[in-house]
Coordinates of C-alpha atoms in Angstrom, one line a residue:
N1 CA -28.6 -5.2 -2.2
R2 CA -24.8 -5.1 -2.3
F3 CA -24.1 -4.4 -5.9
T4 CA -20.7 -2.7 -6.5
V5 CA -20.6 -2.3 -10.3
L6 CA -23.2 -1.0 -12.7
Y7 CA -22.3 -2.5 -16.0
L8 CA -22.0 -0.3 -19.0
E9 CA -24.2 -2.6 -21.0
F10 CA -27.2 -1.4 -19.0
A11 CA -27.3 1.5 -21.4
F12 CA -28.3 -0.8 -24.3
M13 CA -31.4 -2.2 -22.6
Q14 CA -33.8 -0.5 -25.1
H15 CA -37.0 -0.9 -23.1
L16 CA -35.5 0.3 -19.8
T17 CA -37.2 3.5 -18.7
Q18 CA -36.3 3.6 -15.0
L19 CA -33.5 2.5 -12.8
T20 CA -33.3 2.6 -9.1
V21 CA -29.8 2.2 -7.6
L22 CA -30.3 3.1 -4.0
G23 CA -29.1 0.9 -1.1
N24 CA -26.0 -0.6 -2.7
D25 CA -22.3 -0.4 -2.3
W26 CA -21.4 1.1 -5.7
R27 CA -17.8 1.5 -6.6
S28 CA -18.2 2.0 -10.3
P29 CA -19.5 4.4 -11.6
H30 CA -19.0 6.9 -8.8
A31 CA -22.0 7.8 -6.7
S32 CA -22.1 11.3 -8.2
V33 CA -22.8 9.7 -11.6
L34 CA -25.4 7.3 -10.3
E35 CA -27.3 10.3 -8.8
L36 CA -27.7 11.8 -12.3
P37 CA -31.2 11.8 -13.9
F38 CA -32.0 8.6 -15.8
D39 CA -31.4 10.0 -19.3
M40 CA -28.0 11.5 -18.3
L41 CA -26.9 8.3 -16.5
M42 CA -27.7 6.2 -19.6
A43 CA -25.8 8.7 -21.8
Y44 CA -22.8 8.4 -19.5
L45 CA -22.8 4.6 -19.7
R46 CA -23.1 4.7 -23.5
E47 CA -20.3 7.2 -23.9
V48 CA -17.9 5.3 -21.6
H49 CA -18.8 2.0 -23.4
Q50 CA -18.0 3.6 -26.7
A51 CA -14.7 5.0 -25.4
H52 CA -13.6 1.4 -24.6
H53 CA -13.5 0.9 -28.3
S54 CA -12.8 4.3 -29.8
G55 CA -9.9 5.2 -27.4
M56 CA -11.3 8.7 -26.8
L57 CA -13.6 10.1 -24.1
V58 CA -14.8 13.7 -23.6
M59 CA -17.1 14.4 -20.6
N60 CA -17.1 18.1 -19.8
G61 CA -19.4 19.6 -17.1
R62 CA -21.0 16.3 -15.9
R63 CA -20.7 17.1 -12.2
M64 CA -18.4 14.0 -11.8
K65 CA -16.6 13.8 -8.5
A66 CA -14.2 11.0 -9.2
V67 CA -12.8 8.8 -12.0
T68 CA -13.6 5.2 -11.3
G69 CA -13.0 1.8 -12.8
D70 CA -15.6 2.1 -15.5
I71 CA -13.2 4.6 -17.1
T72 CA -9.8 3.4 -16.1
L73 CA -10.6 -0.1 -17.3
A74 CA -10.7 1.4 -20.8
T75 CA -7.0 0.6 -21.1
A76 CA -6.9 1.5 -24.8
L77 CA -7.8 5.1 -24.1
T78 CA -5.5 7.6 -25.8
S79 CA -7.4 10.8 -25.1
L80 CA -9.3 11.7 -22.0
N81 CA -11.0 15.1 -21.4
L82 CA -12.9 15.6 -18.1
D83 CA -12.8 19.4 -17.9
N84 CA -15.3 21.3 -15.8
N85 CA -16.3 18.7 -13.3
D86 CA -16.0 18.4 -9.5
I87 CA -13.3 15.7 -9.4
D88 CA -11.2 16.0 -6.3
L89 CA -9.5 12.6 -6.3
L90 CA -7.5 10.6 -8.8
T91 CA -7.1 6.9 -7.9
P92 CA -3.9 4.8 -8.4
D93 CA -5.5 2.8 -11.2
F94 CA -5.0 5.8 -13.5
A95 CA -1.7 4.2 -14.2
D96 CA -3.5 1.4 -16.1
L97 CA -4.1 3.9 -18.9
F98 CA -0.8 3.1 -20.4
Y99 CA -1.6 4.3 -23.9
L100 CA -3.0 7.7 -22.8
S101 CA -1.3 10.5 -24.6
H102 CA -3.7 13.4 -24.0
L103 CA -5.2 14.1 -20.5
S104 CA -7.2 17.2 -19.7
L105 CA -8.6 17.7 -16.2
R106 CA -9.0 21.4 -16.3
K107 CA -11.3 23.2 -13.9
N108 CA -11.8 20.5 -11.3
L109 CA -11.0 20.3 -7.5
I110 CA -7.9 18.1 -7.6
A111 CA -5.4 18.7 -4.8
T112 CA -2.9 15.9 -5.2
L113 CA -1.7 13.5 -7.8
P114 CA -1.0 9.8 -6.9
W115 CA 2.6 8.7 -7.4
E116 CA 1.3 6.1 -9.8
F117 CA 0.8 8.9 -12.3
G118 CA 4.5 8.3 -13.2
G119 CA 3.4 5.2 -15.0
L120 CA 1.7 7.1 -17.8
A121 CA 4.6 6.6 -20.1
S122 CA 2.8 7.6 -23.3
L123 CA 1.4 10.9 -22.0
S124 CA 2.4 13.9 -24.2
H125 CA -0.2 16.5 -23.2
M126 CA -1.4 17.1 -19.6
D127 CA -3.6 20.0 -18.6
L128 CA -4.3 20.4 -14.9
G129 CA -5.0 24.1 -14.9
H130 CA -7.6 25.6 -12.6
N131 CA -7.4 23.0 -9.8
K132 CA -6.2 23.1 -6.2
I133 CA -2.7 21.5 -6.5
Q134 CA -0.2 22.9 -4.1
E135 CA 2.7 20.6 -4.8
M136 CA 3.6 18.4 -7.8
P137 CA 5.1 15.0 -6.9
G138 CA 8.6 14.3 -8.0
V139 CA 7.4 11.4 -10.0
V140 CA 6.3 13.9 -12.7
G141 CA 9.9 13.7 -14.0
T142 CA 9.3 10.2 -15.2
L143 CA 6.7 11.3 -17.8
S144 CA 9.4 11.2 -20.4
S145 CA 7.0 11.7 -23.4
L146 CA 5.5 14.9 -22.1
K147 CA 5.5 17.8 -24.5
V148 CA 2.8 20.0 -22.9
L149 CA 2.3 20.6 -19.2
L150 CA -0.2 23.2 -18.1
L151 CA -0.4 23.9 -14.3
D152 CA -1.9 27.4 -14.3
H153 CA -4.3 28.7 -11.7
N154 CA -3.4 26.3 -8.9
G155 CA -1.8 26.9 -5.5
L156 CA 1.7 25.7 -6.4
S157 CA 4.4 27.1 -4.1
K158 CA 7.2 25.1 -5.5
L159 CA 8.2 22.7 -8.3
P160 CA 10.2 19.5 -8.0
N161 CA 13.7 19.5 -9.4
S162 CA 12.7 16.5 -11.4
I163 CA 10.8 18.8 -13.8
G164 CA 14.2 19.2 -15.5
E165 CA 14.0 15.6 -16.6
L166 CA 11.1 16.4 -19.0
V167 CA 13.6 16.8 -21.9
K168 CA 10.8 16.7 -24.6
L169 CA 8.7 19.4 -23.0
E170 CA 7.8 22.2 -25.4
R171 CA 5.2 24.1 -23.5
L172 CA 5.0 24.9 -19.8
G173 CA 2.2 26.9 -18.2
L174 CA 2.8 28.0 -14.6
E175 CA 0.8 31.3 -14.5
Y176 CA -1.3 32.3 -11.5
N177 CA 0.3 30.2 -8.8
E178 CA 2.4 31.1 -5.7
L179 CA 5.9 30.2 -6.9
M180 CA 8.8 32.0 -5.4
V181 CA 11.4 30.2 -7.4
I182 CA 11.7 28.1 -10.5
P183 CA 14.2 25.2 -10.1
G184 CA 17.5 25.7 -11.9
T185 CA 17.0 22.3 -13.5
I186 CA 14.6 23.9 -15.9
A187 CA 17.8 24.8 -17.8
H188 CA 17.8 21.2 -19.1
L189 CA 14.5 21.7 -21.0
T190 CA 16.3 22.4 -24.3
S191 CA 13.1 21.7 -26.3
L192 CA 11.0 24.3 -24.5
T193 CA 9.5 26.9 -26.8
F194 CA 6.9 28.5 -24.4
L195 CA 7.1 29.4 -20.8
D196 CA 4.5 31.4 -18.9
C197 CA 5.3 32.1 -15.2
S198 CA 3.2 35.3 -14.9
H199 CA 1.3 36.1 -11.8
N200 CA 3.5 34.4 -9.2
N201 CA 5.9 35.6 -6.5
L202 CA 9.2 35.2 -8.4
R203 CA 12.1 37.4 -7.4
L204 CA 14.5 35.9 -9.9
L205 CA 14.5 34.0 -13.1
P206 CA 16.7 30.9 -13.3
L207 CA 20.4 32.0 -13.6
Y208 CA 21.0 29.7 -16.6
I209 CA 17.8 30.5 -18.4
G210 CA 20.0 31.1 -21.4
S211 CA 20.3 27.4 -21.8
L212 CA 16.8 27.3 -23.2
G213 CA 18.0 27.6 -26.7
S214 CA 14.6 26.8 -28.3
L215 CA 12.6 29.3 -26.2
Q216 CA 10.4 31.5 -28.3
E217 CA 8.0 33.0 -25.8
L218 CA 8.6 34.0 -22.2
Y219 CA 5.9 35.6 -20.0
A220 CA 6.9 36.7 -16.5
T221 CA 4.5 39.6 -15.9
T222 CA 3.2 40.5 -12.4
N223 CA 5.9 39.0 -10.3
Q224 CA 8.5 40.5 -7.9
L225 CA 11.5 40.5 -10.3
Y226 CA 14.2 43.0 -9.5
S227 CA 16.7 42.0 -12.2
L228 CA 17.2 39.7 -15.3
P229 CA 20.0 37.2 -15.7
E230 CA 22.6 38.2 -18.3
S231 CA 22.3 34.7 -19.8
I232 CA 18.9 35.7 -21.2
G233 CA 20.7 37.1 -24.2
Q234 CA 21.6 33.5 -25.1
C235 CA 17.9 32.7 -25.9
S236 CA 18.5 33.4 -29.6
Q237 CA 15.1 32.1 -30.7
L238 CA 13.1 34.4 -28.3
H239 CA 10.6 36.6 -30.1
T240 CA 8.3 37.6 -27.2
L241 CA 9.5 38.7 -23.8
A242 CA 6.8 40.0 -21.4
L243 CA 8.1 41.4 -18.1
S244 CA 5.5 44.1 -17.2
N245 CA 4.5 44.8 -13.6
N246 CA 7.7 43.9 -11.8
F247 CA 10.5 45.9 -10.1
I248 CA 13.2 45.6 -12.7
S249 CA 15.5 48.6 -12.7
V250 CA 18.0 47.6 -15.4
I251 CA 17.7 46.0 -18.8
P252 CA 20.8 43.9 -19.3
V253 CA 23.0 44.7 -22.2
S254 CA 22.9 41.1 -23.3
I255 CA 19.4 41.9 -24.7
Q256 CA 21.1 43.0 -27.9
Y257 CA 21.8 39.4 -28.7
L258 CA 18.1 38.6 -28.9
T259 CA 18.2 38.9 -32.6
S260 CA 14.7 37.3 -33.0
L261 CA 13.0 39.6 -30.6
T262 CA 9.8 41.3 -32.0
H263 CA 7.8 42.0 -28.8
L264 CA 9.1 43.4 -25.6
G265 CA 7.0 44.5 -22.6
V266 CA 8.6 46.2 -19.6
S267 CA 5.8 48.6 -18.5
N268 CA 5.3 49.3 -14.8
N269 CA 8.8 48.6 -13.7
S270 CA 11.6 50.8 -12.2
I271 CA 13.7 51.3 -15.4
K272 CA 15.6 54.7 -15.7
V273 CA 17.6 54.1 -18.8
L274 CA 16.9 52.3 -22.0
P275 CA 20.3 51.0 -23.1
P276 CA 21.5 52.1 -26.5
V277 CA 22.3 48.5 -27.4
M278 CA 18.6 47.9 -27.8
S279 CA 19.0 49.5 -31.2
Q280 CA 20.5 46.2 -32.3
N281 CA 17.2 44.4 -31.8
E282 CA 16.3 45.2 -35.4
L283 CA 13.2 43.0 -35.6
L284 CA 11.6 44.7 -32.6
V285 CA 8.2 46.0 -33.7
N286 CA 6.4 46.3 -30.3
F287 CA 8.1 47.8 -27.3
D288 CA 5.9 48.7 -24.3
F289 CA 7.9 50.8 -21.8
D290 CA 5.1 52.9 -20.2
N291 CA 5.0 53.8 -16.5
N292 CA 8.8 53.7 -15.9
P293 CA 10.8 56.5 -14.4
I294 CA 12.9 56.8 -17.6
L295 CA 15.5 59.6 -17.7
D296 CA 17.2 58.5 -20.8
P297 CA 15.9 58.8 -23.5
P298 CA 14.4 62.2 -22.5
Q299 CA 10.7 62.5 -22.2
L300 CA 10.5 64.5 -25.4
V301 CA 11.8 61.5 -27.3
L302 CA 9.6 59.1 -25.4
D303 CA 6.6 61.1 -26.2
K304 CA 7.3 60.7 -29.9
G305 CA 6.8 57.0 -29.7
F306 CA 8.5 53.7 -30.5
E307 CA 10.2 54.6 -33.8
Q308 CA 11.8 57.8 -32.5
V309 CA 13.0 56.1 -29.4
M310 CA 14.7 53.4 -31.5
I311 CA 16.3 56.1 -33.7
Y312 CA 17.6 57.9 -30.6
L313 CA 19.0 54.7 -29.2
K314 CA 20.7 54.0 -32.5
K315 CA 22.4 57.4 -32.5
M316 CA 23.6 56.9 -29.0
Y317 CA 24.9 53.5 -29.9
D318 CA 26.7 54.7 -32.9
V319 CA 28.5 57.5 -31.1
T320 CA 30.5 55.0 -29.2
F321 CA 32.1 53.8 -32.4
T322 CA 32.2 56.9 -34.6
G323 CA 32.7 59.6 -32.1
H324 CA 30.0 61.6 -34.0
L325 CA 26.6 62.4 -32.7
D326 CA 23.7 64.0 -34.5
L327 CA 20.8 65.0 -32.3
R328 CA 19.3 67.6 -34.6
D329 CA 15.6 67.9 -34.8
L330 CA 15.0 66.2 -31.5
L331 CA 14.3 69.5 -29.6
L332 CA 16.2 68.2 -26.5
P333 CA 16.3 70.6 -23.5
D334 CA 19.5 69.0 -22.2
L335 CA 22.3 66.7 -23.3
P336 CA 21.5 63.0 -22.8
A337 CA 22.9 61.4 -19.7
D338 CA 24.6 58.6 -21.8
L339 CA 26.8 61.2 -23.4
L340 CA 28.9 61.2 -20.2
G341 CA 30.0 57.7 -21.0
A342 CA 30.6 58.2 -24.8
Q343 CA 34.1 57.8 -26.0
G344 CA 34.4 60.2 -28.9
S345 CA 37.3 62.1 -30.6
P346 CA 38.7 65.1 -28.6
E347 CA 37.5 67.6 -31.2
D348 CA 33.9 66.3 -30.9

């Protein structure tokens, strides 16, 4: 025959025990669904039928290869989860899901997004992690309701400047891609609280990253960063800063203004001096500085752990203002290098 649509109502034929669908021109559901065993096919039809009324559909690990009209015609859908399938193509009729607020297509084979995606005006959460996306279309900037965007574990080499138009965005996951730069327009994301750009090829963080006044967590481990922008000190809400496995040689003095900072990771970098101003980060409880060629504080202080390092930095910070330095009980073999820059009284 030349049937193109297998109606969802087939699932409610109580006495049906076998269904042969070969030799037709099926468009909906997709052929990968029609190839499922009879019981799984009937379950698929029932669940999609129910989703047309409930507004929610979860179909993980069903070996689906495409999203067809039987799903996109459920225009009242608000939540769609199709993780762990083999979907490699999204059709333009996705834009018909106008009320969709939560979309998860994690762990599929998606390489591109149709420009019609920009019509998903209600979308607030989109998870496209673990796919094969190499470039995000500029139309992503029209998703004005988006609060969560997860693009980790793809092949992204760049992001569109329009990402800066997602002014409601609170969480952005970019880890495990091939990004060499993050657009400066990201500075417009003033609602952003979480940014993970770890495991990329970044050499610099955006110059005006300090404009992210709501940022609380920043993960940029395992990149090629050589320095940090001074503006990072303006991220006053930042409590977690992870920068391990880079090539950073200097911690900017503006770090002292991160008054909410509790966790700082800079292990496996090229840092030689921990700046005394770090003693002003009074909420810091976890500081990982292992595997750096640190000369100051001296190794004897470093070996004593975090608390002694912070005490040492405080002493070095205070001497600039008081002209008095007390290094008793530290068993130092030499005077600290930073003393050369201390401005104390002549008699000291």
